[in-house]
XYZ file of C-alpha atoms in Angstrom:
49
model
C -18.534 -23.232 26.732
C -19.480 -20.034 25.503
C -15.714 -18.452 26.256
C -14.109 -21.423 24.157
C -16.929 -20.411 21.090
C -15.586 -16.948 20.880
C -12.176 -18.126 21.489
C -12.617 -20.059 17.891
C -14.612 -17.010 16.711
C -11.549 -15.138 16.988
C -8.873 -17.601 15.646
C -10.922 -18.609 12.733
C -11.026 -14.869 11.805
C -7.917 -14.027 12.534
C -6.895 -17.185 10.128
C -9.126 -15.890 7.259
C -7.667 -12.322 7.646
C -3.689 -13.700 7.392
C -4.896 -16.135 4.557
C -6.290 -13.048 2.466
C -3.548 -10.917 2.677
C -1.275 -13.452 1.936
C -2.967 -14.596 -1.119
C -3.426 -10.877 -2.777
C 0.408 -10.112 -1.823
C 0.913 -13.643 -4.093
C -1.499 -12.349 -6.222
C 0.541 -8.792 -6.586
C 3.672 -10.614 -7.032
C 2.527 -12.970 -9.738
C 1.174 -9.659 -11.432
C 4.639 -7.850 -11.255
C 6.373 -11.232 -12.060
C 3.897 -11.489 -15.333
C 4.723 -7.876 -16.236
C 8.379 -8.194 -15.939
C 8.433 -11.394 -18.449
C 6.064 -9.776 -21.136
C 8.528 -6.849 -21.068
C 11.693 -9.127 -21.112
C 9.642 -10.902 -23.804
C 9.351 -7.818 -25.701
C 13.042 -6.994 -25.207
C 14.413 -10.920 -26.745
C 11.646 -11.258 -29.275
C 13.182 -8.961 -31.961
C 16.465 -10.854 -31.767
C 14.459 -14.067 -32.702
C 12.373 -12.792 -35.257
């Protein structure tokens, strides 16, 4: 049993390691996505106003 234990060691980490780089690359895009609509916000807001 003790092979099988660090068999799930390993996948369990392995799992939290993909899961946290995939959430701060979403977490960079969302940042670059928020910057690029305040400065297209910037850029149509004078037309409104």
């Amino acid at each position: 049993m003790k092979h099988a234990t660090e068999v799930a060691v390993i996948v369990v980490a392995l799992a939290v390691l993909v899961c946290y780089s995939f959430a701060s690359k979403i977490s960079d895009d969302l940042r670059r996505i928020s910057l690029a609509l305040d400065g297209y916000m910037e850029d149509i807001g004078p037309r409104f106003t």
